[in-house]
């Protein structure tokens, strides 16, 4: 039976390969594999089972996300990048043995007032130029002594900072940020700086722990290139089927608003995926879609459940055929560029209506 629902294949062999690339690119470092936002849309529990066995730990944004993984049986070290925001979250972090990052006085106040309990392992986030989260670098000495003696916290602080513009290989900011935090460290301090762009583009940012996200899913963090150019393999391949082929007369419009006008009598393919699935509504006419080996251009507006494509380049197309929206054979970066966004947003934006199909999972049949 053919299923006409769109699906996203998640290739766990590619996931393992991409983690190896991260390790080879930053030899000697430990790896926090970032699985926030449902593992960039790939399915956090599944991805965490695979990466949890191979990375040194997994990182999520929120306590909630970490609890979900623990409840699903993920035993790997877990780091909550935004840290706890309430006593209840501190309790959850203690209960589930989560490591937390601390980035402001509010969180320190919470920990200082927390009832006695198991001390938490922790990282301190330092702002070196991103100006989003973190303490100013000049506060590092004060924080070191303050936090080393806080009963709610275990051991001495470990330090992290986040790069603001590492995807621009011409901007010296990444090296300045790394230098700024290093100035404040003492022997024995552990440091984490690099995201994917730092890992791939800035060896000076590798430090003790890297925190790759997007590269593990096979996409490049750099503009105008795809992960393949960095030896990365796409993990997600988003597929849907042709649900109709329509003959449309010259001069007629296609889809809402009829913005696209057929320049001649032609076949239009209708594919069963739309913005209700997470396909970007702003993808303009011309955005590539893969049918068999051939790229055909999207035409007309993206609807909630469907898109339309120009079949003049592939007249043999039949109802029921599979199309690839991104992934194997069509880099997600290319689709993102056409739609005026980034691969991260496309991957994270897939809705629950799209079935995830996990392939090459170790231990499954
Ligand atoms: C999301 C995130 C990362 C991973 O970033 P990528 O660009 O996907 O590699 C690393 N560190 C922090 C603090 C993050 O929030």
Short mmCIF file of C-alpha atoms and ligand atoms in Angstrom, two decimals:
data_model
loop_
_atom_site.label_atom_id
_atom_site.label_comp_id
_atom_site.label_asym_id
_atom_site.label_seq_id
_atom_site.Cartn_x
_atom_site.Cartn_y
_atom_site.Cartn_z
CA UNK A 1 0.00 0.00 0.00
CA UNK A 2 1.29 3.41 -0.86
CA UNK A 3 1.16 6.01 1.82
CA UNK A 4 0.53 9.54 0.58
CA UNK A 5 1.56 11.20 3.82
CA UNK A 6 4.90 13.08 3.72
CA UNK A 7 7.71 11.51 5.68
CA UNK A 8 11.20 12.42 6.84
CA UNK A 9 13.80 9.67 6.74
CA UNK A 10 16.40 10.08 9.47
CA UNK A 11 19.64 8.29 8.61
CA UNK A 12 21.42 7.31 11.80
CA UNK A 13 24.50 6.10 9.90
CA UNK A 14 24.89 9.67 8.62
CA UNK A 15 24.48 10.96 12.17
CA UNK A 16 27.30 8.71 13.38
CA UNK A 17 29.45 9.71 10.40
CA UNK A 18 28.94 13.43 11.07
CA UNK A 19 29.91 13.03 14.72
CA UNK A 20 33.10 11.32 13.53
CA UNK A 21 33.78 14.30 11.27
CA UNK A 22 33.35 16.62 14.25
CA UNK A 23 35.80 14.55 16.30
CA UNK A 24 38.34 14.40 13.47
CA UNK A 25 38.03 18.15 12.90
CA UNK A 26 38.64 18.95 16.56
CA UNK A 27 40.88 16.11 17.75
CA UNK A 28 41.42 15.77 21.47
CA UNK A 29 38.29 17.71 22.42
CA UNK A 30 35.20 16.37 24.14
CA UNK A 31 31.85 16.74 22.43
CA UNK A 32 28.52 18.03 23.66
CA UNK A 33 26.24 16.91 20.82
CA UNK A 34 23.45 19.48 20.64
CA UNK A 35 19.99 17.89 20.44
CA UNK A 36 17.78 20.86 21.38
CA UNK A 37 14.55 21.60 19.53
CA UNK A 38 13.73 17.93 19.07
CA UNK A 39 17.23 17.36 17.71
CA UNK A 40 16.75 20.07 15.09
CA UNK A 41 13.50 18.42 14.07
CA UNK A 42 14.94 14.92 13.67
CA UNK A 43 13.43 13.39 16.82
CA UNK A 44 15.36 14.03 20.04
CA UNK A 45 14.79 10.67 21.71
CA UNK A 46 15.92 8.63 18.70
CA UNK A 47 18.84 10.91 17.92
CA UNK A 48 19.90 10.92 21.58
CA UNK A 49 19.99 7.14 21.71
CA UNK A 50 22.42 7.16 18.79
CA UNK A 51 24.54 10.18 19.73
CA UNK A 52 24.36 9.56 23.47
CA UNK A 53 26.39 6.39 23.00
CA UNK A 54 29.11 8.16 21.00
CA UNK A 55 29.40 11.75 22.21
CA UNK A 56 30.65 12.79 25.66
CA UNK A 57 27.25 14.26 26.42
CA UNK A 58 24.13 15.79 24.93
CA UNK A 59 23.06 19.42 25.18
CA UNK A 60 19.54 20.83 25.12
CA UNK A 61 18.24 24.35 25.66
CA UNK A 62 15.68 23.75 28.43
CA UNK A 63 15.17 21.61 31.51
CA UNK A 64 11.97 20.35 29.95
CA UNK A 65 13.82 18.90 26.98
CA UNK A 66 16.31 17.12 29.22
CA UNK A 67 13.55 15.62 31.37
CA UNK A 68 11.86 14.28 28.25
CA UNK A 69 15.09 12.50 27.31
CA UNK A 70 15.63 11.06 30.79
CA UNK A 71 12.03 9.83 30.89
CA UNK A 72 12.67 8.05 27.60
CA UNK A 73 15.64 6.30 29.18
CA UNK A 74 18.54 8.38 27.84
CA UNK A 75 21.38 7.88 30.32
CA UNK A 76 24.07 10.09 28.72
CA UNK A 77 25.38 13.23 30.42
CA UNK A 78 22.91 16.03 29.73
CA UNK A 79 23.65 19.75 29.76
CA UNK A 80 20.89 22.35 29.90
CA UNK A 81 22.29 25.31 27.97
CA UNK A 82 19.88 27.92 29.33
CA UNK A 83 19.96 26.56 32.88
CA UNK A 84 17.19 26.47 35.50
CA UNK A 85 14.69 29.31 36.02
CA UNK A 86 12.78 28.15 39.11
CA UNK A 87 13.11 26.06 42.22
CA UNK A 88 11.05 23.39 40.49
CA UNK A 89 13.57 23.25 37.65
CA UNK A 90 16.42 22.99 40.14
CA UNK A 91 14.63 20.03 41.72
CA UNK A 92 14.21 18.40 38.30
CA UNK A 93 17.87 18.99 37.49
CA UNK A 94 18.85 17.34 40.79
CA UNK A 95 16.47 14.46 40.35
CA UNK A 96 17.54 13.69 36.79
CA UNK A 97 21.23 14.54 37.31
CA UNK A 98 21.30 17.30 34.72
CA UNK A 99 24.25 19.62 34.33
CA UNK A 100 23.22 23.23 34.07
CA UNK A 101 24.66 26.34 32.57
CA UNK A 102 24.32 29.52 34.64
CA UNK A 103 24.24 32.82 32.82
CA UNK A 104 22.82 35.47 35.15
CA UNK A 105 22.47 36.64 38.74
CA UNK A 106 18.85 35.54 38.87
CA UNK A 107 19.88 31.91 38.54
CA UNK A 108 22.66 32.28 41.09
CA UNK A 109 20.15 33.77 43.53
CA UNK A 110 17.83 30.80 43.01
CA UNK A 111 20.63 28.34 43.70
CA UNK A 112 21.80 30.20 46.79
CA UNK A 113 18.27 30.00 48.21
CA UNK A 114 17.55 26.44 47.10
CA UNK A 115 16.72 23.92 49.82
CA UNK A 116 19.48 21.41 50.52
CA UNK A 117 19.80 18.71 47.89
CA UNK A 118 22.17 16.94 45.58
CA UNK A 119 24.72 19.51 44.26
CA UNK A 120 24.57 20.22 40.54
CA UNK A 121 27.45 20.07 38.12
CA UNK A 122 27.53 23.34 36.23
CA UNK A 123 28.95 25.56 33.54
CA UNK A 124 29.10 29.34 33.65
CA UNK A 125 28.26 31.22 30.50
CA UNK A 126 30.40 34.25 29.79
CA UNK A 127 29.44 36.98 27.36
CA UNK A 128 32.39 37.81 25.12
CA UNK A 129 30.58 39.58 22.31
CA UNK A 130 27.30 37.86 21.50
CA UNK A 131 25.46 40.05 24.05
CA UNK A 132 22.62 37.63 24.50
CA UNK A 133 23.33 35.46 27.54
CA UNK A 134 26.21 35.41 29.98
CA UNK A 135 28.21 37.32 32.56
CA UNK A 136 30.77 39.90 31.47
CA UNK A 137 34.22 38.33 31.19
CA UNK A 138 35.62 40.62 33.92
CA UNK A 139 33.32 38.85 36.42
CA UNK A 140 35.03 35.48 36.01
CA UNK A 141 37.31 35.81 39.10
CA UNK A 142 34.41 36.88 41.34
CA UNK A 143 32.19 34.07 40.03
CA UNK A 144 34.93 31.52 40.51
CA UNK A 145 35.17 32.17 44.22
CA UNK A 146 31.43 32.75 44.72
CA UNK A 147 30.31 29.61 42.96
CA UNK A 148 33.06 27.30 44.19
CA UNK A 149 31.63 27.68 47.69
CA UNK A 150 27.90 27.46 46.84
CA UNK A 151 26.51 24.30 48.49
CA UNK A 152 23.97 23.79 45.71
CA UNK A 153 26.78 23.42 43.17
CA UNK A 154 29.28 20.62 42.72
CA UNK A 155 32.97 21.22 42.07
CA UNK A 156 34.53 24.23 40.43
CA UNK A 157 32.98 26.14 37.56
CA UNK A 158 33.56 25.17 33.96
CA UNK A 159 33.34 27.99 31.46
CA UNK A 160 31.62 28.53 28.18
CA UNK A 161 31.00 31.31 25.72
CA UNK A 162 29.03 31.44 22.49
CA UNK A 163 30.38 32.73 19.18
CA UNK A 164 28.33 35.48 17.55
CA UNK A 165 29.56 35.35 13.98
CA UNK A 166 31.66 32.25 13.46
CA UNK A 167 29.93 31.50 10.17
CA UNK A 168 31.69 34.55 8.71
CA UNK A 169 35.23 33.35 8.16
CA UNK A 170 36.41 36.90 7.48
CA UNK A 171 35.29 38.30 10.84
CA UNK A 172 38.04 38.25 13.49
CA UNK A 173 35.41 38.36 16.28
CA UNK A 174 35.55 34.58 16.89
CA UNK A 175 39.23 34.71 17.77
CA UNK A 176 38.75 37.87 19.84
CA UNK A 177 35.94 36.21 21.80
CA UNK A 178 38.06 33.14 22.49
CA UNK A 179 41.04 35.24 23.54
CA UNK A 180 38.86 37.34 25.86
CA UNK A 181 37.62 34.38 27.87
CA UNK A 182 41.01 32.69 27.95
CA UNK A 183 42.48 35.81 29.57
CA UNK A 184 40.32 35.16 32.62
CA UNK A 185 41.01 31.45 33.04
CA UNK A 186 43.46 29.75 35.36
CA UNK A 187 45.28 26.44 34.98
CA UNK A 188 42.88 23.52 35.21
CA UNK A 189 39.81 25.46 34.05
CA UNK A 190 37.72 23.72 31.40
CA UNK A 191 36.46 25.77 28.47
CA UNK A 192 33.86 25.32 25.72
CA UNK A 193 33.51 27.82 22.88
CA UNK A 194 32.86 26.27 19.48
CA UNK A 195 29.49 25.61 17.86
CA UNK A 196 29.52 23.94 14.41
CA UNK A 197 30.96 27.00 12.68
CA UNK A 198 33.71 27.24 15.30
CA UNK A 199 34.40 23.52 15.02
CA UNK A 200 34.69 23.61 11.23
CA UNK A 201 36.13 27.05 10.65
CA UNK A 202 38.09 28.19 13.69
CA UNK A 203 40.60 25.72 15.21
CA UNK A 204 41.58 28.33 17.81
CA UNK A 205 38.09 28.01 19.32
CA UNK A 206 38.19 24.25 19.88
CA UNK A 207 39.31 24.43 23.55
CA UNK A 208 38.27 21.47 25.78
CA UNK A 209 34.69 20.82 24.67
CA UNK A 210 33.03 21.57 21.34
CA UNK A 211 29.25 21.99 21.03
CA UNK A 212 28.31 21.04 17.47
CA UNK A 213 24.66 21.10 16.43
CA UNK A 214 23.78 21.70 12.80
CA UNK A 215 26.85 19.88 11.42
CA UNK A 216 25.76 16.65 13.13
CA UNK A 217 22.62 16.80 11.02
CA UNK A 218 24.73 17.15 7.89
CA UNK A 219 24.24 20.82 7.08
CA UNK A 220 26.98 23.41 6.81
CA UNK A 221 26.78 26.47 9.05
CA UNK A 222 28.47 28.55 6.34
CA UNK A 223 26.60 30.52 3.71
CA UNK A 224 26.81 29.44 0.10
CA UNK A 225 28.00 25.92 0.72
CA UNK A 226 26.45 22.62 1.65
CA UNK A 227 27.51 20.01 4.18
CA UNK A 228 28.86 17.76 1.42
CA UNK A 229 31.71 20.21 0.93
CA UNK A 230 32.69 19.50 4.55
CA UNK A 231 32.37 15.70 4.18
CA UNK A 232 29.06 15.82 6.05
CA UNK A 233 26.14 13.61 5.06
CA UNK A 234 22.52 14.79 5.18
CA UNK A 235 20.67 13.07 8.00
CA UNK A 236 17.12 14.06 7.10
CA UNK A 237 15.56 13.40 3.71
CA UNK A 238 12.10 14.89 3.45
CA UNK A 239 9.85 13.07 1.00
CA UNK A 240 6.29 13.39 -0.26
CA UNK A 241 4.35 12.02 -3.19
CA UNK A 242 2.93 13.43 -6.38
CA UNK A 243 -0.82 13.44 -5.74
CA UNK A 244 -1.97 14.86 -9.08
CA UNK A 245 -0.71 15.85 -12.51
CA UNK A 246 -2.76 18.64 -14.10
CA UNK A 247 -2.72 19.91 -17.66
CA UNK A 248 -2.92 23.70 -17.47
CA UNK A 249 -3.45 26.00 -20.46
CA UNK A 250 -1.15 28.80 -21.48
CA UNK A 251 -1.88 32.05 -19.61
CA UNK A 252 -3.71 30.36 -16.71
CA UNK A 253 -2.59 30.95 -13.14
CA UNK A 254 -1.54 28.19 -10.72
CA UNK A 255 -2.53 28.13 -7.04
CA UNK A 256 -3.71 30.88 -4.68
CA UNK A 257 -3.54 34.31 -6.22
CA UNK A 258 -2.58 32.83 -9.57
CA UNK A 259 0.80 34.49 -9.26
CA UNK A 260 2.46 32.02 -11.54
CA UNK A 261 1.10 32.15 -15.10
CA UNK A 262 1.79 29.22 -17.40
CA UNK A 263 3.89 30.44 -20.34
CA UNK A 264 2.53 27.58 -22.49
CA UNK A 265 0.19 24.59 -22.21
CA UNK A 266 2.00 22.46 -19.64
CA UNK A 267 1.79 19.79 -16.95
CA UNK A 268 1.78 20.90 -13.34
CA UNK A 269 2.64 18.35 -10.66
CA UNK A 270 0.92 18.61 -7.31
CA UNK A 271 2.94 17.26 -4.37
CA UNK A 272 1.30 16.44 -1.06
CA UNK A 273 3.31 18.64 1.28
CA UNK A 274 2.80 22.24 2.35
CA UNK A 275 3.43 24.76 5.07
CA UNK A 276 1.22 22.73 7.41
CA UNK A 277 4.04 20.19 7.30
CA UNK A 278 6.81 22.75 7.68
CA UNK A 279 7.64 23.29 4.03
CA UNK A 280 8.46 27.03 3.93
CA UNK A 281 5.50 29.10 2.76
CA UNK A 282 7.82 31.80 1.45
CA UNK A 283 9.66 29.48 -0.94
CA UNK A 284 9.33 31.34 -4.24
CA UNK A 285 8.71 29.98 -7.74
CA UNK A 286 11.96 28.40 -8.85
CA UNK A 287 12.78 26.69 -5.54
CA UNK A 288 14.13 23.25 -6.52
CA UNK A 289 12.26 20.01 -5.86
CA UNK A 290 13.79 16.64 -6.75
CA UNK A 291 11.74 14.18 -8.81
CA UNK A 292 13.75 11.07 -9.59
CA UNK A 293 17.13 12.40 -10.66
CA UNK A 294 15.78 15.67 -11.94
CA UNK A 295 15.25 19.01 -10.30
CA UNK A 296 11.98 20.68 -11.15
CA UNK A 297 11.04 24.21 -10.08
CA UNK A 298 8.30 25.04 -7.62
CA UNK A 299 5.68 27.30 -9.22
CA UNK A 300 2.95 29.32 -7.53
CA UNK A 301 2.32 29.78 -3.83
CA UNK A 302 2.94 27.07 -1.28
CA UNK A 303 -0.40 25.99 0.26
CA UNK A 304 -1.01 24.32 3.59
CA UNK A 305 -1.06 20.76 2.26
CA UNK A 306 0.34 21.02 -1.25
CA UNK A 307 2.91 22.55 -3.53
CA UNK A 308 2.88 22.76 -7.33
CA UNK A 309 5.82 22.17 -9.65
CA UNK A 310 6.57 22.74 -13.33
CA UNK A 311 6.82 19.33 -15.00
CA UNK A 312 8.09 20.50 -18.39
CA UNK A 313 11.55 19.17 -17.52
CA UNK A 314 10.13 15.80 -16.45
CA UNK A 315 7.10 14.90 -18.55
CA UNK A 316 7.07 11.24 -17.48
CA UNK A 317 6.00 12.10 -13.91
CA UNK A 318 3.13 10.01 -12.56
CA UNK A 319 0.82 10.17 -9.59
CA UNK A 320 2.32 8.29 -6.66
CA UNK A 321 5.96 9.07 -7.41
CA UNK A 322 8.21 10.21 -4.60
CA UNK A 323 9.64 13.69 -4.52
CA UNK A 324 12.52 14.85 -2.32
CA UNK A 325 12.00 18.29 -0.80
CA UNK A 326 15.46 18.30 0.81
CA UNK A 327 18.10 15.84 1.93
CA UNK A 328 19.77 13.17 -0.19
CA UNK A 329 20.35 14.69 -3.65
CA UNK A 330 19.03 18.13 -2.72
CA UNK A 331 20.91 19.91 0.09
CA UNK A 332 18.63 21.59 2.62
CA UNK A 333 20.96 24.61 2.48
CA UNK A 334 19.95 25.17 -1.15
CA UNK A 335 16.26 25.10 -0.37
CA UNK A 336 16.83 27.39 2.61
CA UNK A 337 18.72 29.89 0.47
CA UNK A 338 15.92 29.92 -2.10
CA UNK A 339 13.33 30.44 0.66
CA UNK A 340 15.31 33.24 2.30
CA UNK A 341 16.06 31.35 5.48
CA UNK A 342 18.62 28.96 6.97
CA UNK A 343 18.76 25.18 7.14
CA UNK A 344 18.24 25.31 10.92
CA UNK A 345 14.78 26.84 10.54
CA UNK A 346 13.66 24.38 7.88
CA UNK A 347 14.79 21.35 9.87
CA UNK A 348 13.33 22.57 13.19
CA UNK A 349 10.14 23.67 11.53
CA UNK A 350 8.86 20.27 10.41
CA UNK A 351 5.52 19.71 12.09
CA UNK A 352 4.34 16.55 13.87
CA UNK A 353 2.18 15.75 10.84
CA UNK A 354 5.34 14.56 9.08
CA UNK A 355 6.17 11.01 10.06
CA UNK A 356 9.81 10.44 11.03
CA UNK A 357 11.24 7.18 9.73
CA UNK A 358 14.47 6.19 11.47
CA UNK A 359 16.97 4.19 9.42
CA UNK A 360 20.23 2.44 10.31
CA UNK A 361 19.56 2.61 14.03
CA UNK A 362 22.08 0.39 15.82
CA UNK A 363 20.40 -2.39 17.75
CA UNK A 364 17.18 -2.35 15.73
CA UNK A 365 16.31 -4.78 12.98
C1 LIG B 1 22.42 25.78 19.55
C2 LIG B 1 23.70 25.96 20.26
C3 LIG B 1 24.87 25.34 19.79
C4 LIG B 1 24.94 24.57 18.47
O1 LIG B 1 24.98 25.50 17.39
P1 LIG B 1 25.16 25.02 15.88
O2 LIG B 1 25.32 26.29 15.12
O3 LIG B 1 23.91 24.30 15.51
O4 LIG B 1 26.34 24.15 15.85
C5 LIG B 1 26.01 25.45 20.56
N1 LIG B 1 26.02 26.16 21.71
C6 LIG B 1 24.92 26.80 22.17
C7 LIG B 1 25.00 27.56 23.44
C8 LIG B 1 23.74 26.73 21.46
O5 LIG B 1 22.67 27.37 21.92
#
